Structure formats: C-alpha cells, structure tokens
Amino acid sequence: MRTFEIPCAPFELSGLVSPQPGRFWRLPEGLIDRINDGVAYHARQTAGACVRFATNSQAIGLSVRIREHPPWTTMPVNGMAGCDVYIDGRFAAVIGPAAFGRLEYSGEVRLPARAMREVRINLPLFATVESISVSLEDDARVCAPAPYKYQRPVVFYGSSITNGACASHPANAYTTMLAMRMGFEEYNLGFSGSARGEDAMAEYIASLDMAAFVYDYDHNAPDAAHLEATHERFFRTVRAKQPDLPIIMLSKPDFDSDPKVNAIRREIIRRTYERALADGDRFVRFIDGETLFCRDESRQHCTTDGCHPNDLGFYRMADAVMPVLQELLSGCRCPG
C-alpha cells in the first residue's frame, strides 16, 4: 500500500484555512486568537472539513492522530473524533477511536471490484487533528475529485448546533448534509458556546468569497439584549461588503426549551429580516427555528438532551434549509 500524508496533491482538503500537518484550522492565524477563548479552541478543530479524491483502489486505508477531544456524554465518540467515508456519494464506513480518550485510530474500506470512484472522507467535528494519512494499493490510480457544483463555498456561522453537536458521525451534521446533497464546499464557522456575533467575526466573514451565508448564533448570545445589540449589526456588516450575497438567518430549533424567552429572541432575528426587506433587500431569508424539527409530536425525538439535535433533528434541519438555499442559489431573489 502507498501512504499519502494529507494535505498533498492530488487530494483535495476542503473547509480549512491553509492546512498543513498539525495545523488543520478553520480561521486564519491573525484572527484565531482574537475573538474569544472558545473560538480559539474550536477553530483548531475540523468541523465541516473533508478530504476528497478519485481512485480505483479496492482498499482505502485511513489513519488519524488527534491531540484531544472533549468527552461529551451526549455525543458519540465517532461524531466527536471520528471520520466517515463516502464512496460515490454513498455511506461506506465510520472510522474512529475505539473509546473516548484514544488519540490514534485507523481503519480500511474494501470494495468489491476495481473501478474509478469518488471518495469523500469527512473529518472530526470536535477534535484537534494532528495528522491524516490515506493508503491506497500500490498500483492504484489516484487523481483529483470532480469539482463541486458551486464554485464558491457556503459559509455557516453559529453555535454548537452549527458545529455539529450531537451528530453520530460527521456527515450527519445538517451543514454537511446540505453540502453533500447540493454539491458545495462547506465552510463551517460553528463554535460551540462561543459564537457571540463579535464585530471582528462579522468583518472576517464579510471578506470571504462565498456563494451564500447562513447564520444562526441565537444560542450563544448570552441574553436577548446581547442578541439585539449584535444581530442586525452583524447582518449590516456583511451586507455592506456584499450587497448581492444570499443570506439566511435562523432562530434556534429547540424552541420548546423555553417558549417565552425563545419567542422574544426569535422576534429580534425576525426584525433584522423585516428591516432588510423594508430596505428592498431581495437576497435575504428568515427561517423560524420552531419549524426546523417540524410541528408534530415527533419533534420531541429530535435532540439528544432537549437542545442539541440528534441525527433525526439534523436531517429535518437540512430538509428545512435546503429549499431556501436552493432558491437563493438558483438566482430567484423574490422576497420570501
């Protein structure tokens, strides 16, 4: 078997800023330690990142070394620190630590026949990765993957839910479900407990070359007053730099956790949206978080702890966001 240390050509590593072994970061060096301590910690993890390539190898091996990962009781270790492998868009395997605390792991996918296939390996949601290597048969071909359908990434900014808590494996985060269904590079700026709508983060996001922006940091605003002081300002900062950028704003999906307070917070977000519409903005949408898990009794089965979505919750979130995002990316700009 030949072993390739990632990053290297022709393997494509998406969703990270200038990646190199031991430094798989989601924010650039000049910013990563400037927002808050939680962002500095989580931005060094690999949520939303993936390795893509094409090969005809019948055996595909993966080895990963991580520095650490938090021991959450509500999230499976394979979601926190593992990888999942998709072949031609279909689930093939989860490769991850045998238990919490294991810092090195490896595994292999074996395929029934030799043929060129598109391979996608989604990286851990909440682990600091030190090294990634892929092994292929000695005589196998390997080349760059097919290009994404969309030339520019979709950027997501938000709380632990955006960060992927509590998906059972990386592809089950709603952001990655959308990326894989629709064919875009995901740029995940979900920072668990730490997305507070700071001006420096808004300015950085406003500088990115992106196809669309989805933001949902409702959960991490310490209170309604903080949300009101930052939410519209965040939107205006991005909109001033990118007047035609599709922007989707969400309120929190676990509305039932405190309906009275969450209704107040939802109205703050809705007001940002309504003011944008009143100003003639045709590129903005609002999705009511109360609708994300649907409205029937099954919504009670959509979280692990009353807050963080499980796989069902994330699936429903992806279903709710997808048509809105498709509409905006297709060029339809009628106010929704």
Short mmCIF file of C-alpha atoms in Angstrom, two decimals:
data_model
loop_
_atom_site.label_atom_id
_atom_site.label_comp_id
_atom_site.label_asym_id
_atom_site.label_seq_id
_atom_site.Cartn_x
_atom_site.Cartn_y
_atom_site.Cartn_z
CA MET A 1 0.00 0.00 0.00
CA ARG A 2 1.14 3.56 -0.76
CA THR A 3 0.56 6.09 2.01
CA PHE A 4 -0.20 9.76 1.38
CA GLU A 5 0.18 12.34 4.14
CA ILE A 6 -2.62 14.90 3.86
CA PRO A 7 -2.51 17.61 2.60
CA CYS A 8 -0.87 16.64 -0.68
CA ALA A 9 -1.80 16.63 -4.37
CA PRO A 10 -3.99 15.33 -5.91
CA PHE A 11 -6.04 15.02 -2.71
CA GLU A 12 -8.33 17.99 -2.06
CA LEU A 13 -8.73 19.18 1.52
CA SER A 14 -11.79 21.43 1.80
CA GLY A 15 -13.18 23.65 4.53
CA LEU A 16 -9.92 24.73 6.20
CA VAL A 17 -7.57 27.73 6.04
CA SER A 18 -4.05 26.95 4.72
CA PRO A 19 -3.97 23.42 6.19
CA GLN A 20 -0.73 21.64 7.00
CA PRO A 21 0.12 18.65 9.23
CA GLY A 22 -0.51 19.62 12.83
CA ARG A 23 -2.44 22.73 11.80
CA PHE A 24 -5.88 21.95 10.44
CA TRP A 25 -7.54 25.26 11.32
CA ARG A 26 -10.82 26.93 10.37
CA LEU A 27 -9.67 30.52 10.95
CA PRO A 28 -6.51 32.35 9.83
CA GLU A 29 -3.59 32.92 12.16
CA GLY A 30 -4.16 36.64 12.60
CA LEU A 31 -7.76 36.12 13.74
CA ILE A 32 -7.94 32.76 15.50
CA ASP A 33 -6.86 34.04 18.94
CA ARG A 34 -8.57 37.42 18.66
CA ILE A 35 -12.29 36.65 19.07
CA ASN A 36 -12.66 34.75 22.36
CA ASP A 37 -11.11 31.70 24.02
CA GLY A 38 -13.88 29.35 22.88
CA VAL A 39 -13.46 30.34 19.25
CA ALA A 40 -9.67 29.93 19.56
CA TYR A 41 -10.21 26.39 20.87
CA HIS A 42 -12.90 25.18 18.48
CA ALA A 43 -11.43 26.85 15.36
CA ARG A 44 -8.49 24.46 15.71
CA GLN A 45 -10.92 21.56 15.20
CA THR A 46 -12.06 20.26 11.82
CA ALA A 47 -15.87 20.59 11.68
CA GLY A 48 -17.05 20.73 8.07
CA ALA A 49 -13.68 19.75 6.60
CA CYS A 50 -13.23 16.83 4.24
CA VAL A 51 -10.67 15.05 2.08
CA ARG A 52 -11.81 14.32 -1.49
CA PHE A 53 -10.17 12.34 -4.29
CA ALA A 54 -10.84 9.77 -7.00
CA THR A 55 -9.23 6.33 -7.13
CA ASN A 56 -9.66 2.82 -8.45
CA SER A 57 -8.09 1.23 -5.37
CA GLN A 58 -10.14 -1.61 -3.92
CA ALA A 59 -8.67 -0.91 -0.49
CA ILE A 60 -8.73 2.55 1.06
CA GLY A 61 -7.00 2.96 4.39
CA LEU A 62 -7.23 5.90 6.77
CA SER A 63 -5.07 6.76 9.77
CA VAL A 64 -5.70 9.76 12.01
CA ARG A 65 -3.90 11.18 15.03
CA ILE A 66 -5.65 13.73 17.21
CA ARG A 67 -4.37 15.89 20.04
CA GLU A 68 -7.53 15.72 22.14
CA HIS A 69 -11.30 15.86 22.07
CA PRO A 70 -13.84 16.76 24.77
CA PRO A 71 -15.64 13.82 26.48
CA TRP A 72 -19.28 14.79 25.94
CA THR A 73 -21.76 12.27 27.32
CA THR A 74 -24.49 13.34 24.86
CA MET A 75 -22.44 12.87 21.67
CA PRO A 76 -20.99 9.62 20.27
CA VAL A 77 -17.20 9.40 20.08
CA ASN A 78 -17.39 8.88 16.31
CA GLY A 79 -19.13 12.24 15.94
CA MET A 80 -16.69 13.99 18.23
CA ALA A 81 -13.44 12.48 16.98
CA GLY A 82 -14.11 10.04 14.13
CA CYS A 83 -14.27 10.27 10.36
CA ASP A 84 -16.79 8.85 7.91
CA VAL A 85 -16.14 7.62 4.38
CA TYR A 86 -18.47 8.04 1.39
CA ILE A 87 -17.90 6.32 -1.95
CA ASP A 88 -19.66 7.84 -4.96
CA GLY A 89 -21.89 9.73 -2.55
CA ARG A 90 -22.93 6.64 -0.58
CA PHE A 91 -22.04 5.88 3.01
CA ALA A 92 -19.26 3.28 3.28
CA ALA A 93 -17.85 3.35 6.83
CA VAL A 94 -17.17 5.20 10.04
CA ILE A 95 -13.54 5.07 11.15
CA GLY A 96 -12.89 6.44 14.62
CA PRO A 97 -11.50 5.87 18.11
CA ALA A 98 -12.49 2.70 19.93
CA ALA A 99 -13.32 4.78 23.01
CA PHE A 100 -13.15 8.28 24.42
CA GLY A 101 -9.56 9.30 25.09
CA ARG A 102 -7.99 7.30 22.25
CA LEU A 103 -5.81 9.67 20.25
CA GLU A 104 -4.84 7.47 17.28
CA TYR A 105 -7.00 5.28 15.11
CA SER A 106 -7.05 3.66 11.70
CA GLY A 107 -9.30 1.57 9.51
CA GLU A 108 -9.86 0.36 5.98
CA VAL A 109 -12.67 0.24 3.44
CA ARG A 110 -12.57 -2.68 0.99
CA LEU A 111 -14.53 -2.52 -2.27
CA PRO A 112 -15.75 -5.47 -4.36
CA ALA A 113 -14.24 -4.53 -7.73
CA ARG A 114 -11.66 -2.19 -9.22
CA ALA A 115 -13.26 0.91 -10.76
CA MET A 116 -12.69 4.66 -10.53
CA ARG A 117 -14.73 6.06 -7.67
CA GLU A 118 -15.18 9.41 -5.98
CA VAL A 119 -14.15 9.26 -2.31
CA ARG A 120 -15.06 11.73 0.42
CA ILE A 121 -13.73 11.49 3.98
CA ASN A 122 -15.42 13.85 6.44
CA LEU A 123 -13.15 14.88 9.30
CA PRO A 124 -14.00 15.04 13.03
CA LEU A 125 -16.43 17.63 14.33
CA PHE A 126 -14.85 18.31 17.73
CA ALA A 127 -11.27 17.02 17.66
CA THR A 128 -7.96 18.81 17.14
CA VAL A 129 -6.36 16.81 14.34
CA GLU A 130 -2.57 16.46 14.18
CA SER A 131 -2.17 14.18 11.15
CA ILE A 132 -4.20 12.42 8.46
CA SER A 133 -2.93 9.81 6.03
CA VAL A 134 -4.67 7.83 3.28
CA SER A 135 -3.36 4.49 1.99
CA LEU A 136 -4.12 3.01 -1.44
CA GLU A 137 -3.00 -0.10 -3.29
CA ASP A 138 0.46 0.26 -4.83
CA ASP A 139 -0.71 0.12 -8.44
CA ALA A 140 -3.94 2.07 -7.96
CA ARG A 141 -4.66 5.30 -9.77
CA VAL A 142 -5.44 8.43 -7.79
CA CYS A 143 -6.48 11.81 -9.13
CA ALA A 144 -8.27 14.99 -8.16
CA PRO A 145 -12.00 14.72 -7.42
CA ALA A 146 -14.79 16.05 -9.60
CA PRO A 147 -15.30 19.78 -8.99
CA TYR A 148 -18.07 20.99 -6.74
CA LYS A 149 -21.29 22.03 -8.45
CA TYR A 150 -20.88 25.51 -6.97
CA GLN A 151 -17.55 27.27 -7.46
CA ARG A 152 -17.66 29.12 -4.14
CA PRO A 153 -18.33 27.76 -0.63
CA VAL A 154 -21.37 28.24 1.55
CA VAL A 155 -20.36 29.71 4.91
CA PHE A 156 -22.16 28.77 8.13
CA TYR A 157 -21.72 30.69 11.40
CA GLY A 158 -23.28 29.71 14.69
CA SER A 159 -23.36 27.71 17.88
CA SER A 160 -22.60 24.11 18.86
CA ILE A 161 -25.51 23.06 16.64
CA THR A 162 -23.78 24.58 13.61
CA ASN A 163 -20.55 22.99 14.92
CA GLY A 164 -22.25 19.58 14.60
CA ALA A 165 -23.36 18.67 18.12
CA CYS A 166 -24.64 15.99 18.54
CA ALA A 167 -24.38 14.11 15.22
CA SER A 168 -23.42 10.43 15.47
CA HIS A 169 -20.79 10.89 12.74
CA PRO A 170 -19.58 13.93 10.80
CA ALA A 171 -21.78 13.68 7.68
CA ASN A 172 -24.89 13.78 9.84
CA ALA A 173 -24.38 17.42 10.82
CA TYR A 174 -27.01 19.39 8.92
CA THR A 175 -24.42 21.66 7.31
CA THR A 176 -22.57 18.67 5.82
CA MET A 177 -25.81 17.02 4.75
CA LEU A 178 -26.55 20.17 2.74
CA ALA A 179 -23.03 20.33 1.31
CA MET A 180 -23.15 16.73 0.13
CA ARG A 181 -26.70 16.88 -1.23
CA MET A 182 -26.20 20.14 -3.10
CA GLY A 183 -22.55 19.93 -4.13
CA PHE A 184 -20.79 22.84 -2.47
CA GLU A 185 -17.76 23.28 -0.26
CA GLU A 186 -18.80 23.76 3.35
CA TYR A 187 -17.02 26.42 5.38
CA ASN A 188 -18.17 25.71 8.92
CA LEU A 189 -17.72 28.54 11.42
CA GLY A 190 -19.76 26.92 14.16
CA PHE A 191 -18.03 27.47 17.52
CA SER A 192 -19.66 25.63 20.39
CA GLY A 193 -20.72 28.02 23.15
CA SER A 194 -18.66 30.79 21.63
CA ALA A 195 -20.40 32.37 18.61
CA ARG A 196 -21.43 35.72 20.06
CA GLY A 197 -21.69 37.91 16.98
CA GLU A 198 -18.49 39.86 17.53
CA ASP A 199 -17.63 42.66 15.11
CA ALA A 200 -14.27 41.09 14.20
CA MET A 201 -16.02 37.86 13.17
CA ALA A 202 -18.59 39.77 11.11
CA GLU A 203 -15.83 41.67 9.34
CA TYR A 204 -13.93 38.47 8.60
CA ILE A 205 -17.00 36.72 7.21
CA ALA A 206 -17.80 39.80 5.13
CA SER A 207 -14.38 39.46 3.50
CA LEU A 208 -14.92 35.87 2.32
CA ASP A 209 -15.65 34.94 -1.29
CA MET A 210 -18.75 32.79 -0.85
CA ALA A 211 -21.88 31.63 -2.63
CA ALA A 212 -24.16 32.14 0.38
CA PHE A 213 -24.06 32.80 4.12
CA VAL A 214 -26.17 31.05 6.78
CA TYR A 215 -26.03 32.33 10.35
CA ASP A 216 -27.66 31.12 13.49
CA TYR A 217 -25.82 32.14 16.68
CA ASP A 218 -29.04 32.65 18.70
CA HIS A 219 -27.99 30.01 21.26
CA ASN A 220 -24.66 31.65 22.05
CA ALA A 221 -25.93 35.18 22.58
CA PRO A 222 -25.84 35.38 26.41
CA ASP A 223 -29.27 37.04 26.56
CA ALA A 224 -31.85 38.76 24.39
CA ALA A 225 -30.22 42.15 24.93
CA HIS A 226 -26.92 40.87 23.55
CA LEU A 227 -28.70 39.32 20.58
CA GLU A 228 -30.49 42.58 19.84
CA ALA A 229 -27.27 44.58 20.13
CA THR A 230 -25.35 42.34 17.72
CA HIS A 231 -27.67 40.52 15.30
CA GLU A 232 -28.65 43.30 12.90
CA ARG A 233 -25.22 44.90 13.18
CA PHE A 234 -23.67 41.58 12.13
CA PHE A 235 -26.01 41.40 9.15
CA ARG A 236 -25.32 45.01 8.14
CA THR A 237 -21.55 44.45 8.29
CA VAL A 238 -21.74 41.52 5.87
CA ARG A 239 -24.35 43.17 3.65
CA ALA A 240 -22.31 46.39 3.32
CA LYS A 241 -19.42 44.43 1.80
CA GLN A 242 -21.54 42.01 -0.25
CA PRO A 243 -24.82 43.62 -1.35
CA ASP A 244 -25.91 40.70 -3.56
CA LEU A 245 -24.90 37.82 -1.27
CA PRO A 246 -27.69 35.34 -0.38
CA ILE A 247 -28.05 35.40 3.42
CA ILE A 248 -30.22 33.08 5.51
CA MET A 249 -30.81 33.76 9.21
CA LEU A 250 -32.22 31.15 11.59
CA SER A 251 -33.54 31.20 15.13
CA LYS A 252 -32.85 28.30 17.49
CA PRO A 253 -34.52 24.95 16.66
CA ASP A 254 -35.16 23.79 20.25
CA PHE A 255 -37.91 26.38 20.71
CA ASP A 256 -39.75 24.24 23.27
CA SER A 257 -36.92 24.51 25.82
CA ASP A 258 -38.22 27.96 26.89
CA PRO A 259 -41.00 29.17 24.57
CA LYS A 260 -41.48 32.56 26.24
CA VAL A 261 -37.81 33.59 26.10
CA ASN A 262 -37.21 31.95 22.72
CA ALA A 263 -40.16 33.82 21.20
CA ILE A 264 -38.54 37.11 22.26
CA ARG A 265 -35.22 36.07 20.74
CA ARG A 266 -36.93 34.89 17.54
CA GLU A 267 -38.60 38.27 17.12
CA ILE A 268 -35.22 40.03 17.38
CA ILE A 269 -33.96 37.94 14.47
CA ARG A 270 -37.18 38.41 12.54
CA ARG A 271 -36.85 42.18 12.91
CA THR A 272 -33.41 42.09 11.30
CA TYR A 273 -35.01 40.27 8.38
CA GLU A 274 -38.05 42.55 8.13
CA ARG A 275 -35.93 45.70 8.18
CA ALA A 276 -33.79 44.27 5.40
CA LEU A 277 -36.94 43.60 3.35
CA ALA A 278 -38.18 47.11 4.04
CA ASP A 279 -34.88 48.42 2.68
CA GLY A 280 -35.51 46.49 -0.56
CA ASP A 281 -33.14 43.59 0.13
CA ARG A 282 -34.09 40.68 -2.16
CA PHE A 283 -31.25 38.40 -1.10
CA VAL A 284 -32.22 37.65 2.49
CA ARG A 285 -34.37 34.92 4.09
CA PHE A 286 -35.51 34.07 7.62
CA ILE A 287 -36.26 30.53 8.83
CA ASP A 288 -38.20 30.19 12.07
CA GLY A 289 -36.32 27.73 14.27
CA GLU A 290 -39.57 26.43 15.74
CA THR A 291 -40.35 24.85 12.35
CA LEU A 292 -36.99 23.09 11.90
CA PHE A 293 -37.92 19.89 13.77
CA CYS A 294 -41.47 20.01 12.27
CA ARG A 295 -44.54 20.79 14.37
CA ASP A 296 -45.96 17.36 15.28
CA GLU A 297 -45.24 15.30 18.37
CA SER A 298 -42.18 13.69 16.76
CA ARG A 299 -40.21 16.90 17.41
CA GLN A 300 -39.59 15.59 20.94
CA HIS A 301 -37.41 12.86 19.39
CA CYS A 302 -35.10 15.29 17.54
CA THR A 303 -32.49 16.06 20.22
CA THR A 304 -30.11 14.21 22.50
CA ASP A 305 -30.64 16.45 25.53
CA GLY A 306 -33.51 18.81 24.77
CA CYS A 307 -31.13 21.15 22.95
CA HIS A 308 -28.62 19.57 20.57
CA PRO A 309 -30.04 17.76 17.53
CA ASN A 310 -29.55 14.05 17.06
CA ASP A 311 -29.36 12.62 13.53
CA LEU A 312 -33.13 12.92 13.07
CA GLY A 313 -33.06 16.54 14.18
CA PHE A 314 -30.21 17.37 11.81
CA TYR A 315 -31.96 15.58 8.95
CA ARG A 316 -35.05 17.71 9.47
CA MET A 317 -32.96 20.87 9.70
CA ALA A 318 -31.31 20.05 6.38
CA ASP A 319 -34.73 19.40 4.82
CA ALA A 320 -35.98 22.78 6.03
CA VAL A 321 -32.97 24.83 4.95
CA MET A 322 -32.31 23.13 1.61
CA PRO A 323 -35.21 24.53 -0.49
CA VAL A 324 -34.50 28.06 0.74
CA LEU A 325 -30.81 27.76 -0.06
CA GLN A 326 -31.56 26.17 -3.45
CA GLU A 327 -33.93 29.00 -4.32
CA LEU A 328 -31.34 31.66 -3.50
CA LEU A 329 -28.51 29.89 -5.30
CA SER A 330 -30.65 29.33 -8.37
CA GLY A 331 -30.92 33.08 -8.85
CA CYS A 332 -34.50 33.63 -7.63
CA ARG A 333 -34.37 36.78 -5.50
CA CYS A 334 -38.06 37.42 -4.74
CA PRO A 335 -38.57 38.27 -1.05
CA GLY A 336 -39.63 35.16 0.83
#
